[in-house]
């Protein structure tokens, strides 16, 4: 166990003693991606070990933690909106307010908080997450405001307690940071350089999850197919690449499905494609972020592939894995994007027939090269392009859905439907939501369903006897 974590576990015990018998409640607001959610699970693990129980009701919270995101402006706006609300609750019951995550790595944001939202108690960054128990202890014991943000990349910390949000599906972070510096993106600045976890630690975590009955694992990282390609990589383990890791996770008994996000098209080497093909548990839907279909824009974005290379990669994967399908991320309105460039994006969407497209309007991020580019696209053009892309994507999705009707799909049953307690809900290998009638004992199992109808965002199925 590293020294750091021994100290942190001691702080957990100290805070637990201070809190004994107080019946304290906490609430955590997670505002970012799946990596951010996985960090929240670790924060929850630490907090619950310090004597707090979870609540969904902000009014009765003694500790509120914001786990922030800064990838786009709207993620930032959400924090400031919510802070106003929490201020009133703090005035009423002395709630401790802690703000962590990616946004806290931005100096201008912490300055803004100190000036206009100075009622916060703890600010912590992405590299100091594991020090939260110490920060909380200092706050409780010395009653002073804590600012605990590091500019240098934090070590990979193993052995933190974790409280997971789900008991069927789990995320496992395999690496932190990013080295790619796409010119629109803030992530490399707030998450630091790429650092891979020791493969043995990753595999042990998955083995533990399998023992607890988890069925689906999502391997997480900003660029998973460059796992073990930079930073410290001389681990004493036969796993030497992401392709090897997939093969080893595939051997773990009890796990039925393996997903991963996000790979980068430029690093999609043949060995990774072969592992996906050979490993029966690896889902045959690949998230392959496109960002733009225009070679010119891709160059400005520093994505390091062309439109043709992307399409060739898709073709190669389709040849090697006949059942493969794709999902993607697309940004519209990057500086300099012309109507012609945007047409290229639509062209790729028409050609690939994605199962799912996450669409974003370009958002200027302070400190990134994109923000300094002069030919920013006017808001109304960005919105018009977004609407056009959305229309195309939706028409493709409904077309795609038709293909499911009449087929039999393996569905991992996740629970009851949020909108109708009578129905069960689950997902296909290709990540489509399917609702159906069945006994609650099926939750956590993979069942065969015949798809009987499609409804844009979900399918309806019937159990095949
Ligand atoms: N590392 C991952 C995802 C990073 S963030 C990847 O490379 O795919 C998730 C998505 O947010 C990105 O894929 C991109 O489509 C979008 N995004 C990132 N920065 C953005 C910005 N400044 N404006 C709009 N969308 C952005
Ligand atoms: Fe951002 Fe690009 Fe890194 Fe993804 S690969 S996190 S988009 S810089
Ligand atoms: Fe994720 Fe947002 Fe940070 S997308 S890595 S939480 S900036």
Short mmCIF file of C-alpha atoms and ligand atoms in Angstrom, two decimals:
data_model
loop_
_atom_site.label_atom_id
_atom_site.label_comp_id
_atom_site.label_asym_id
_atom_site.label_seq_id
_atom_site.Cartn_x
_atom_site.Cartn_y
_atom_site.Cartn_z
CA UNK A 1 0.00 0.00 0.00
CA UNK A 2 1.40 3.44 -0.87
CA UNK A 3 2.19 5.88 1.95
CA UNK A 4 -0.38 8.32 0.65
CA UNK A 5 -3.22 5.92 1.05
CA UNK A 6 -2.18 4.84 4.57
CA UNK A 7 -2.37 8.49 5.64
CA UNK A 8 -5.75 8.91 3.94
CA UNK A 9 -7.22 5.84 5.58
CA UNK A 10 -6.13 7.29 8.92
CA UNK A 11 -7.93 10.54 8.17
CA UNK A 12 -11.03 8.55 7.28
CA UNK A 13 -10.92 6.99 10.77
CA UNK A 14 -10.35 10.39 12.42
CA UNK A 15 -13.34 12.01 10.70
CA UNK A 16 -15.47 8.97 11.47
CA UNK A 17 -14.74 9.47 15.19
CA UNK A 18 -15.66 13.16 15.04
CA UNK A 19 -18.94 12.28 13.29
CA UNK A 20 -19.95 9.38 15.52
CA UNK A 21 -23.59 9.33 16.56
CA UNK A 22 -24.50 12.43 14.53
CA UNK A 23 -26.50 10.69 11.80
CA UNK A 24 -25.04 12.92 9.08
CA UNK A 25 -26.14 12.91 5.44
CA UNK A 26 -24.32 13.70 2.21
CA UNK A 27 -25.24 14.37 -1.37
CA UNK A 28 -22.95 14.26 -4.37
CA UNK A 29 -23.70 16.02 -7.64
CA UNK A 30 -21.85 14.51 -10.57
CA UNK A 31 -21.67 16.79 -13.56
CA UNK A 32 -19.31 15.11 -16.01
CA UNK A 33 -18.45 12.04 -18.04
CA UNK A 34 -18.17 8.41 -16.95
CA UNK A 35 -14.66 9.01 -15.60
CA UNK A 36 -16.10 11.77 -13.47
CA UNK A 37 -18.87 9.39 -12.33
CA UNK A 38 -16.29 6.77 -11.42
CA UNK A 39 -14.44 9.42 -9.38
CA UNK A 40 -17.72 10.22 -7.63
CA UNK A 41 -18.03 6.56 -6.66
CA UNK A 42 -14.60 6.82 -5.02
CA UNK A 43 -15.55 10.08 -3.25
CA UNK A 44 -18.76 8.40 -2.04
CA UNK A 45 -16.73 5.44 -0.80
CA UNK A 46 -14.51 7.72 1.28
CA UNK A 47 -17.43 9.78 2.59
CA UNK A 48 -19.52 6.79 3.63
CA UNK A 49 -16.52 5.40 5.50
CA UNK A 50 -16.39 8.72 7.35
CA UNK A 51 -19.87 8.20 8.79
CA UNK A 52 -22.20 9.94 6.31
CA UNK A 53 -25.15 8.26 4.61
CA UNK A 54 -26.36 9.16 1.14
CA UNK A 55 -29.45 11.30 0.57
CA UNK A 56 -31.09 12.58 -2.59
CA UNK A 57 -32.58 15.51 -0.73
CA UNK A 58 -30.31 18.54 -0.77
CA UNK A 59 -32.36 20.21 2.01
CA UNK A 60 -31.26 17.59 4.56
CA UNK A 61 -27.60 17.36 3.48
CA UNK A 62 -24.80 18.05 5.95
CA UNK A 63 -22.19 17.71 3.22
CA UNK A 64 -22.70 18.55 -0.46
CA UNK A 65 -19.99 17.62 -2.95
CA UNK A 66 -19.95 18.95 -6.50
CA UNK A 67 -17.91 16.84 -8.90
CA UNK A 68 -17.55 19.30 -11.76
CA UNK A 69 -16.90 19.14 -15.50
CA UNK A 70 -15.59 21.89 -17.81
CA UNK A 71 -15.65 20.22 -21.21
CA UNK A 72 -18.34 22.61 -22.46
CA UNK A 73 -19.75 25.89 -21.19
CA UNK A 74 -23.15 24.46 -20.22
CA UNK A 75 -21.44 22.04 -17.79
CA UNK A 76 -19.90 25.07 -16.05
CA UNK A 77 -23.15 27.01 -15.96
CA UNK A 78 -24.80 24.17 -14.07
CA UNK A 79 -22.36 24.57 -11.17
CA UNK A 80 -22.94 28.28 -10.75
CA UNK A 81 -26.70 27.83 -10.96
CA UNK A 82 -26.70 25.14 -8.29
CA UNK A 83 -24.32 26.97 -5.94
CA UNK A 84 -26.89 29.73 -5.43
CA UNK A 85 -29.39 27.13 -4.22
CA UNK A 86 -26.90 25.46 -1.86
CA UNK A 87 -25.92 28.78 -0.29
CA UNK A 88 -29.40 29.11 1.23
CA UNK A 89 -29.23 25.58 2.64
CA UNK A 90 -25.83 26.28 4.14
CA UNK A 91 -27.22 29.37 5.84
CA UNK A 92 -30.01 27.26 7.37
CA UNK A 93 -28.11 24.19 8.56
CA UNK A 94 -24.36 24.83 8.19
CA UNK A 95 -23.95 22.38 5.33
CA UNK A 96 -20.33 21.85 4.28
CA UNK A 97 -19.83 22.64 0.59
CA UNK A 98 -17.01 20.89 -1.26
CA UNK A 99 -16.28 21.45 -4.95
CA UNK A 100 -14.00 19.10 -6.86
CA UNK A 101 -13.35 17.76 -10.32
CA UNK A 102 -12.05 19.06 -13.63
CA UNK A 103 -13.33 22.62 -13.38
CA UNK A 104 -11.33 23.20 -10.20
CA UNK A 105 -8.12 22.70 -12.19
CA UNK A 106 -8.87 25.99 -13.97
CA UNK A 107 -7.33 28.91 -12.11
CA UNK A 108 -9.81 31.50 -13.42
CA UNK A 109 -12.70 29.41 -12.08
CA UNK A 110 -11.27 29.07 -8.58
CA UNK A 111 -10.68 32.84 -8.61
CA UNK A 112 -14.30 33.41 -9.61
CA UNK A 113 -15.47 31.14 -6.79
CA UNK A 114 -13.37 33.02 -4.25
CA UNK A 115 -14.75 36.33 -5.43
CA UNK A 116 -18.42 35.60 -5.97
CA UNK A 117 -19.13 32.30 -4.16
CA UNK A 118 -16.81 32.58 -1.19
CA UNK A 119 -19.11 30.52 1.02
CA UNK A 120 -17.60 27.24 -0.20
CA UNK A 121 -15.57 25.18 2.32
CA UNK A 122 -13.34 22.89 0.26
CA UNK A 123 -12.04 23.06 -3.29
CA UNK A 124 -10.14 20.01 -4.55
CA UNK A 125 -8.83 19.06 -7.98
CA UNK A 126 -8.52 15.94 -10.10
CA UNK A 127 -5.03 15.16 -8.78
CA UNK A 128 -5.98 15.49 -5.11
CA UNK A 129 -9.21 13.50 -4.99
CA UNK A 130 -7.73 10.90 -2.61
CA UNK A 131 -6.85 13.66 -0.14
CA UNK A 132 -10.49 14.53 0.42
CA UNK A 133 -10.60 12.89 3.91
CA UNK A 134 -7.66 15.06 5.02
CA UNK A 135 -9.30 18.17 3.57
CA UNK A 136 -12.56 17.40 5.32
CA UNK A 137 -10.75 16.69 8.59
CA UNK A 138 -8.92 20.03 8.40
CA UNK A 139 -12.20 21.80 7.67
CA UNK A 140 -13.97 20.15 10.62
CA UNK A 141 -11.09 20.43 13.06
CA UNK A 142 -9.62 23.81 12.22
CA UNK A 143 -12.71 25.32 10.65
CA UNK A 144 -10.84 26.97 7.82
CA UNK A 145 -11.48 27.06 4.12
CA UNK A 146 -9.39 24.55 2.13
CA UNK A 147 -7.98 24.91 -1.36
CA UNK A 148 -6.29 21.70 -2.41
CA UNK A 149 -5.53 21.78 -6.13
CA UNK A 150 -2.28 20.52 -7.69
CA UNK A 151 -0.92 21.53 -11.07
CA UNK A 152 1.36 18.53 -11.39
CA UNK A 153 -0.03 15.14 -12.38
CA UNK A 154 -1.10 13.07 -9.40
CA UNK A 155 0.10 9.51 -8.90
CA UNK A 156 -2.24 6.63 -9.61
CA UNK A 157 -3.76 5.82 -6.24
CA UNK A 158 -4.89 2.25 -5.56
CA UNK A 159 -6.94 0.92 -2.67
CA UNK A 160 -9.45 3.70 -2.03
CA UNK A 161 -12.84 2.59 -0.76
CA UNK A 162 -15.59 2.79 -3.39
CA UNK A 163 -19.39 2.90 -3.25
CA UNK A 164 -20.76 1.90 -6.64
CA UNK A 165 -23.98 3.27 -8.09
CA UNK A 166 -25.11 0.00 -9.61
CA UNK A 167 -24.79 -3.70 -8.84
CA UNK A 168 -24.91 -5.14 -12.36
CA UNK A 169 -22.76 -2.77 -14.42
CA UNK A 170 -19.48 -1.24 -13.24
CA UNK A 171 -16.87 1.13 -14.65
CA UNK A 172 -13.18 0.52 -14.19
CA UNK A 173 -10.80 3.39 -14.94
CA UNK A 174 -7.69 1.97 -16.63
CA UNK A 175 -5.82 5.24 -17.21
CA UNK A 176 -5.87 8.90 -16.24
CA UNK A 177 -5.13 11.92 -18.40
CA UNK A 178 -4.62 12.52 -22.10
CA UNK A 179 -1.66 13.38 -24.34
CA UNK A 180 -3.56 14.23 -27.50
CA UNK A 181 -4.33 17.92 -27.14
CA UNK A 182 -7.16 18.09 -29.64
CA UNK A 183 -7.32 21.86 -30.14
CA UNK A 184 -10.94 22.24 -28.93
CA UNK A 185 -10.47 20.21 -25.77
CA UNK A 186 -9.74 21.25 -22.17
CA UNK A 187 -9.33 17.69 -20.81
CA UNK A 188 -5.50 17.39 -21.18
CA UNK A 189 -5.12 20.63 -19.20
CA UNK A 190 -7.32 19.54 -16.31
CA UNK A 191 -6.52 15.82 -16.18
CA UNK A 192 -2.80 15.94 -16.93
CA UNK A 193 -0.70 13.51 -18.97
CA UNK A 194 -1.58 9.92 -19.69
CA UNK A 195 -0.87 7.53 -16.82
CA UNK A 196 -1.84 3.87 -17.10
CA UNK A 197 -2.78 1.73 -14.13
CA UNK A 198 -0.88 -1.45 -13.49
CA UNK A 199 -2.73 -4.17 -15.48
CA UNK A 200 -2.67 -6.46 -12.43
CA UNK A 201 -4.58 -3.83 -10.41
CA UNK A 202 -7.14 -3.47 -13.21
CA UNK A 203 -7.60 -7.24 -13.50
CA UNK A 204 -7.90 -7.65 -9.73
CA UNK A 205 -10.58 -4.97 -9.63
CA UNK A 206 -12.54 -6.76 -12.37
CA UNK A 207 -12.11 -10.11 -10.57
CA UNK A 208 -13.48 -8.58 -7.37
CA UNK A 209 -16.45 -7.16 -9.28
CA UNK A 210 -17.13 -10.55 -10.87
CA UNK A 211 -17.11 -12.15 -7.40
CA UNK A 212 -19.68 -9.60 -6.24
CA UNK A 213 -21.95 -10.59 -9.14
CA UNK A 214 -21.29 -7.75 -11.61
CA UNK A 215 -22.05 -8.74 -15.20
CA UNK A 216 -20.91 -5.81 -17.32
CA UNK A 217 -17.60 -3.94 -17.17
CA UNK A 218 -16.79 -0.68 -18.96
CA UNK A 219 -13.08 0.06 -19.20
CA UNK A 220 -12.55 3.81 -19.03
CA UNK A 221 -9.92 6.25 -20.21
CA UNK A 222 -9.60 9.31 -22.45
CA UNK A 223 -7.73 7.25 -25.02
CA UNK A 224 -8.01 3.59 -24.03
CA UNK A 225 -6.24 2.13 -27.04
CA UNK A 226 -3.04 3.92 -26.06
CA UNK A 227 -3.12 2.11 -22.69
CA UNK A 228 0.47 1.28 -21.60
CA UNK A 229 1.90 3.30 -24.49
CA UNK A 230 3.30 6.23 -22.51
CA UNK A 231 4.45 7.17 -19.01
CA UNK A 232 5.41 4.39 -16.57
CA UNK A 233 4.72 1.09 -18.36
CA UNK A 234 7.31 -1.36 -17.05
CA UNK A 235 4.85 -3.35 -14.98
CA UNK A 236 5.68 -6.95 -14.20
CA UNK A 237 2.69 -8.38 -16.04
CA UNK A 238 2.14 -10.24 -19.28
CA UNK A 239 -0.40 -7.59 -20.35
CA UNK A 240 1.56 -5.17 -22.53
CA UNK A 241 -1.20 -3.37 -24.46
CA UNK A 242 -4.90 -2.60 -24.57
CA UNK A 243 -5.39 -5.58 -26.90
CA UNK A 244 -3.81 -7.87 -24.26
CA UNK A 245 -5.96 -6.32 -21.53
CA UNK A 246 -9.18 -7.07 -23.43
CA UNK A 247 -8.12 -10.71 -23.80
CA UNK A 248 -7.38 -11.05 -20.08
CA UNK A 249 -10.60 -9.38 -18.95
CA UNK A 250 -12.46 -11.66 -21.34
CA UNK A 251 -11.19 -14.69 -19.37
CA UNK A 252 -12.68 -13.55 -16.08
CA UNK A 253 -15.49 -15.84 -15.11
CA UNK A 254 -18.84 -14.25 -14.26
CA UNK A 255 -18.36 -11.16 -16.44
CA UNK A 256 -20.69 -11.38 -19.43
CA UNK A 257 -20.05 -8.11 -21.23
CA UNK A 258 -17.09 -5.83 -21.77
CA UNK A 259 -17.34 -2.31 -23.14
CA UNK A 260 -14.72 0.44 -23.38
CA UNK A 261 -14.65 4.21 -23.93
CA UNK A 262 -13.07 6.08 -25.58
CA UNK A 263 -10.65 4.76 -28.14
CA UNK A 264 -8.98 7.17 -30.57
CA UNK A 265 -9.20 6.33 -34.29
CA UNK A 266 -5.49 7.11 -34.79
CA UNK A 267 -4.49 4.41 -32.29
CA UNK A 268 -6.84 1.69 -33.52
CA UNK A 269 -4.19 -0.90 -34.37
CA UNK A 270 -5.01 -4.32 -35.81
CA UNK A 271 -4.21 -6.14 -32.58
CA UNK A 272 -7.09 -4.25 -30.86
CA UNK A 273 -9.49 -5.12 -33.71
CA UNK A 274 -8.41 -8.78 -33.46
CA UNK A 275 -9.03 -8.83 -29.72
CA UNK A 276 -12.53 -7.38 -30.20
CA UNK A 277 -13.20 -10.02 -32.85
CA UNK A 278 -11.85 -12.92 -30.78
CA UNK A 279 -13.27 -12.03 -27.36
CA UNK A 280 -16.86 -13.22 -27.12
CA UNK A 281 -17.69 -10.92 -24.20
CA UNK A 282 -16.47 -7.71 -25.88
CA UNK A 283 -19.55 -5.93 -27.24
CA UNK A 284 -19.50 -5.43 -30.96
CA UNK A 285 -20.46 -1.77 -30.78
CA UNK A 286 -17.41 0.44 -30.98
CA UNK A 287 -17.46 4.06 -29.90
CA UNK A 288 -15.26 5.71 -32.53
CA UNK A 289 -15.21 9.50 -32.00
CA UNK A 290 -15.31 11.22 -35.39
CA UNK A 291 -15.53 14.91 -34.25
CA UNK A 292 -15.64 16.11 -37.87
CA UNK A 293 -15.90 14.51 -41.30
CA UNK A 294 -13.77 17.16 -42.97
CA UNK A 295 -10.05 16.44 -43.38
CA UNK A 296 -9.39 20.16 -43.23
CA UNK A 297 -11.22 20.61 -39.90
CA UNK A 298 -9.72 17.39 -38.49
CA UNK A 299 -6.30 18.87 -39.18
CA UNK A 300 -7.20 22.09 -37.36
CA UNK A 301 -8.55 19.96 -34.52
CA UNK A 302 -5.22 18.06 -34.34
CA UNK A 303 -7.03 14.74 -34.61
CA UNK A 304 -4.28 13.16 -36.73
CA UNK A 305 -6.51 11.25 -39.18
CA UNK A 306 -8.28 12.21 -42.40
CA UNK A 307 -11.85 11.60 -43.54
CA UNK A 308 -10.57 8.76 -45.75
CA UNK A 309 -8.52 7.17 -42.98
CA UNK A 310 -11.56 7.18 -40.70
CA UNK A 311 -13.79 5.61 -43.35
CA UNK A 312 -11.11 3.04 -44.21
CA UNK A 313 -10.81 2.09 -40.56
CA UNK A 314 -14.57 1.57 -40.37
CA UNK A 315 -14.45 -0.59 -43.51
CA UNK A 316 -11.54 -2.63 -42.19
CA UNK A 317 -13.34 -3.27 -38.92
CA UNK A 318 -16.52 -4.25 -40.74
CA UNK A 319 -14.52 -6.75 -42.79
CA UNK A 320 -12.76 -8.23 -39.78
CA UNK A 321 -15.86 -8.22 -37.53
CA UNK A 322 -18.98 -8.59 -39.71
CA UNK A 323 -21.47 -7.82 -36.91
CA UNK A 324 -19.68 -4.64 -35.74
CA UNK A 325 -21.62 -1.35 -35.39
CA UNK A 326 -20.48 2.11 -34.33
CA UNK A 327 -21.35 5.05 -32.14
CA UNK A 328 -19.58 8.40 -32.23
CA UNK A 329 -19.08 11.96 -30.97
CA UNK A 330 -19.40 14.91 -33.36
CA UNK A 331 -18.70 18.61 -32.83
CA UNK A 332 -20.33 21.16 -35.13
CA UNK A 333 -19.11 24.73 -35.60
CA UNK A 334 -15.42 24.36 -34.90
CA UNK A 335 -13.57 27.57 -35.96
CA UNK A 336 -13.14 27.73 -39.71
CA UNK A 337 -15.78 25.04 -40.45
CA UNK A 338 -17.41 25.93 -43.78
CA UNK A 339 -20.68 24.64 -45.25
CA UNK A 340 -18.57 22.29 -47.35
CA UNK A 341 -16.74 20.96 -44.30
CA UNK A 342 -20.05 20.38 -42.58
CA UNK A 343 -21.31 18.50 -45.65
CA UNK A 344 -18.32 16.16 -45.21
CA UNK A 345 -19.50 15.42 -41.67
CA UNK A 346 -23.00 14.62 -42.95
CA UNK A 347 -21.41 12.44 -45.64
CA UNK A 348 -19.55 10.32 -43.08
CA UNK A 349 -22.71 10.00 -40.98
CA UNK A 350 -24.64 8.78 -44.05
CA UNK A 351 -21.90 6.30 -44.91
CA UNK A 352 -21.23 4.79 -41.49
CA UNK A 353 -24.82 4.53 -40.22
CA UNK A 354 -23.99 5.04 -36.55
CA UNK A 355 -26.14 3.36 -33.90
CA UNK A 356 -25.79 6.41 -31.69
CA UNK A 357 -24.32 9.88 -32.19
CA UNK A 358 -23.45 12.26 -29.35
CA UNK A 359 -23.67 15.69 -30.94
CA UNK A 360 -22.10 18.85 -29.55
CA UNK A 361 -22.03 22.49 -30.51
CA UNK A 362 -18.45 23.76 -30.33
CA UNK A 363 -17.84 25.55 -27.05
CA UNK A 364 -14.82 27.85 -26.61
CA UNK A 365 -12.58 26.72 -23.76
CA UNK A 366 -10.18 29.19 -22.16
CA UNK A 367 -6.55 28.16 -22.71
CA UNK A 368 -7.13 25.89 -25.73
CA UNK A 369 -5.81 26.70 -29.24
CA UNK A 370 -9.39 26.58 -30.61
CA UNK A 371 -10.37 29.50 -28.41
CA UNK A 372 -7.57 31.60 -29.90
CA UNK A 373 -8.55 30.89 -33.52
CA UNK A 374 -9.92 33.94 -35.30
CA UNK A 375 -12.57 32.49 -37.59
CA UNK A 376 -15.11 31.46 -34.95
CA UNK A 377 -18.42 30.30 -36.44
CA UNK A 378 -21.42 32.53 -35.55
CA UNK A 379 -23.84 31.04 -33.02
CA UNK A 380 -26.80 30.92 -35.40
CA UNK A 381 -24.81 28.95 -38.00
CA UNK A 382 -23.62 26.51 -35.36
CA UNK A 383 -27.21 25.96 -34.21
CA UNK A 384 -28.53 25.55 -37.76
CA UNK A 385 -25.85 22.92 -38.49
CA UNK A 386 -26.60 21.15 -35.24
CA UNK A 387 -30.30 20.93 -36.12
CA UNK A 388 -29.50 19.59 -39.57
CA UNK A 389 -27.17 16.94 -38.18
CA UNK A 390 -29.73 15.98 -35.54
CA UNK A 391 -32.39 15.52 -38.20
CA UNK A 392 -30.15 13.21 -40.22
CA UNK A 393 -29.09 11.23 -37.16
CA UNK A 394 -32.67 10.76 -35.97
CA UNK A 395 -33.82 9.56 -39.37
CA UNK A 396 -30.97 7.06 -39.41
CA UNK A 397 -31.77 5.84 -35.91
CA UNK A 398 -35.38 5.16 -36.76
CA UNK A 399 -34.29 3.41 -39.95
CA UNK A 400 -31.80 1.35 -37.93
CA UNK A 401 -34.44 0.49 -35.35
CA UNK A 402 -36.56 -1.12 -38.05
CA UNK A 403 -33.77 -3.62 -38.61
CA UNK A 404 -34.15 -4.87 -35.05
CA UNK A 405 -37.85 -5.65 -35.34
CA UNK A 406 -38.33 -9.42 -35.72
CA UNK A 407 -34.79 -10.28 -34.58
CA UNK A 408 -33.85 -12.08 -31.38
CA UNK A 409 -31.47 -10.11 -29.14
CA UNK A 410 -29.53 -11.00 -26.01
CA UNK A 411 -30.44 -8.42 -23.40
CA UNK A 412 -28.75 -7.85 -20.03
CA UNK A 413 -31.66 -7.05 -17.71
CA UNK A 414 -30.83 -3.98 -15.62
CA UNK A 415 -33.99 -3.44 -13.58
CA UNK A 416 -37.53 -2.10 -13.84
CA UNK A 417 -38.33 0.66 -16.30
CA UNK A 418 -38.16 4.16 -14.79
CA UNK A 419 -41.44 5.15 -16.40
CA UNK A 420 -43.36 1.92 -15.81
CA UNK A 421 -42.73 -0.32 -12.77
CA UNK A 422 -44.53 -3.21 -14.53
CA UNK A 423 -41.87 -3.43 -17.23
CA UNK A 424 -38.31 -4.69 -17.11
CA UNK A 425 -35.58 -2.89 -18.99
CA UNK A 426 -32.20 -3.90 -20.33
CA UNK A 427 -29.76 -3.35 -23.16
CA UNK A 428 -28.64 -5.23 -26.22
CA UNK A 429 -24.98 -5.85 -26.97
CA UNK A 430 -25.27 -2.78 -29.24
CA UNK A 431 -26.48 -0.70 -26.27
CA UNK A 432 -30.14 -0.34 -27.37
CA UNK A 433 -32.67 -0.07 -24.55
CA UNK A 434 -35.30 -2.84 -24.66
CA UNK A 435 -38.41 -2.88 -22.45
CA UNK A 436 -40.37 -6.09 -21.86
CA UNK A 437 -42.69 -7.94 -19.49
CA UNK A 438 -40.98 -10.41 -17.17
CA UNK A 439 -40.37 -11.53 -13.59
CA UNK A 440 -38.06 -9.47 -11.37
CA UNK A 441 -35.91 -12.59 -10.84
CA UNK A 442 -34.52 -11.95 -14.34
CA UNK A 443 -32.75 -8.76 -13.20
CA UNK A 444 -28.99 -9.22 -13.62
CA UNK A 445 -29.38 -12.02 -16.19
CA UNK A 446 -28.94 -12.11 -19.93
CA UNK A 447 -32.23 -13.11 -21.61
CA UNK A 448 -33.20 -13.71 -25.20
CA UNK A 449 -35.86 -11.32 -26.43
CA UNK A 450 -37.71 -11.13 -29.69
CA UNK A 451 -38.01 -7.48 -30.73
CA UNK A 452 -41.65 -6.70 -31.53
CA UNK A 453 -41.65 -2.93 -32.07
CA UNK A 454 -39.43 0.15 -32.12
CA UNK A 455 -40.03 3.55 -30.49
CA UNK A 456 -37.09 5.81 -31.44
CA UNK A 457 -35.20 5.70 -28.10
CA UNK A 458 -36.19 2.17 -27.08
CA UNK A 459 -37.39 -1.16 -28.44
CA UNK A 460 -40.10 -3.46 -27.10
CA UNK A 461 -39.35 -7.14 -26.74
CA UNK A 462 -40.90 -10.46 -25.71
CA UNK A 463 -39.20 -13.32 -23.95
CA UNK A 464 -38.34 -16.18 -26.30
CA UNK A 465 -39.24 -19.46 -24.64
N1 LIG B 1 -11.40 11.43 -24.82
C1 LIG B 1 -12.64 11.23 -25.40
C2 LIG B 1 -13.75 12.15 -24.95
C3 LIG B 1 -13.49 13.48 -24.41
S1 LIG B 1 -14.78 14.58 -24.06
C4 LIG B 1 -12.46 11.25 -26.88
O1 LIG B 1 -11.44 11.65 -27.38
O2 LIG B 1 -13.36 10.82 -27.53
C5 LIG B 1 -16.22 13.96 -24.86
C6 LIG B 1 -16.61 14.65 -26.08
O3 LIG B 1 -16.92 15.99 -25.84
C7 LIG B 1 -15.57 14.71 -27.18
O4 LIG B 1 -15.48 13.53 -27.89
C8 LIG B 1 -16.03 15.87 -28.01
O5 LIG B 1 -16.93 15.44 -29.01
C9 LIG B 1 -16.79 16.73 -27.02
N2 LIG B 1 -16.05 17.98 -26.74
C10 LIG B 1 -14.84 18.12 -26.18
N3 LIG B 1 -14.49 19.42 -26.12
C11 LIG B 1 -15.50 20.13 -26.66
C12 LIG B 1 -15.74 21.52 -26.89
N4 LIG B 1 -14.86 22.43 -26.57
N5 LIG B 1 -16.92 21.87 -27.47
C13 LIG B 1 -17.83 20.95 -27.82
N6 LIG B 1 -17.66 19.63 -27.62
C14 LIG B 1 -16.51 19.21 -27.06
FE1 LIG B 2 -9.89 15.65 -25.45
FE2 LIG B 2 -8.83 14.72 -27.66
FE3 LIG B 2 -7.90 13.89 -25.32
FE4 LIG B 2 -10.31 13.12 -26.11
S1 LIG B 2 -8.40 12.60 -27.12
S2 LIG B 2 -9.75 13.90 -24.11
S3 LIG B 2 -11.06 14.89 -27.21
S4 LIG B 2 -7.76 15.95 -26.14
FE1 LIG B 3 -14.91 14.26 -18.03
FE2 LIG B 3 -15.76 16.74 -18.10
FE3 LIG B 3 -13.50 16.17 -16.92
S1 LIG B 3 -15.90 15.28 -19.71
S2 LIG B 3 -12.70 14.36 -17.92
S3 LIG B 3 -15.54 15.50 -16.33
S4 LIG B 3 -13.89 17.94 -18.16
#
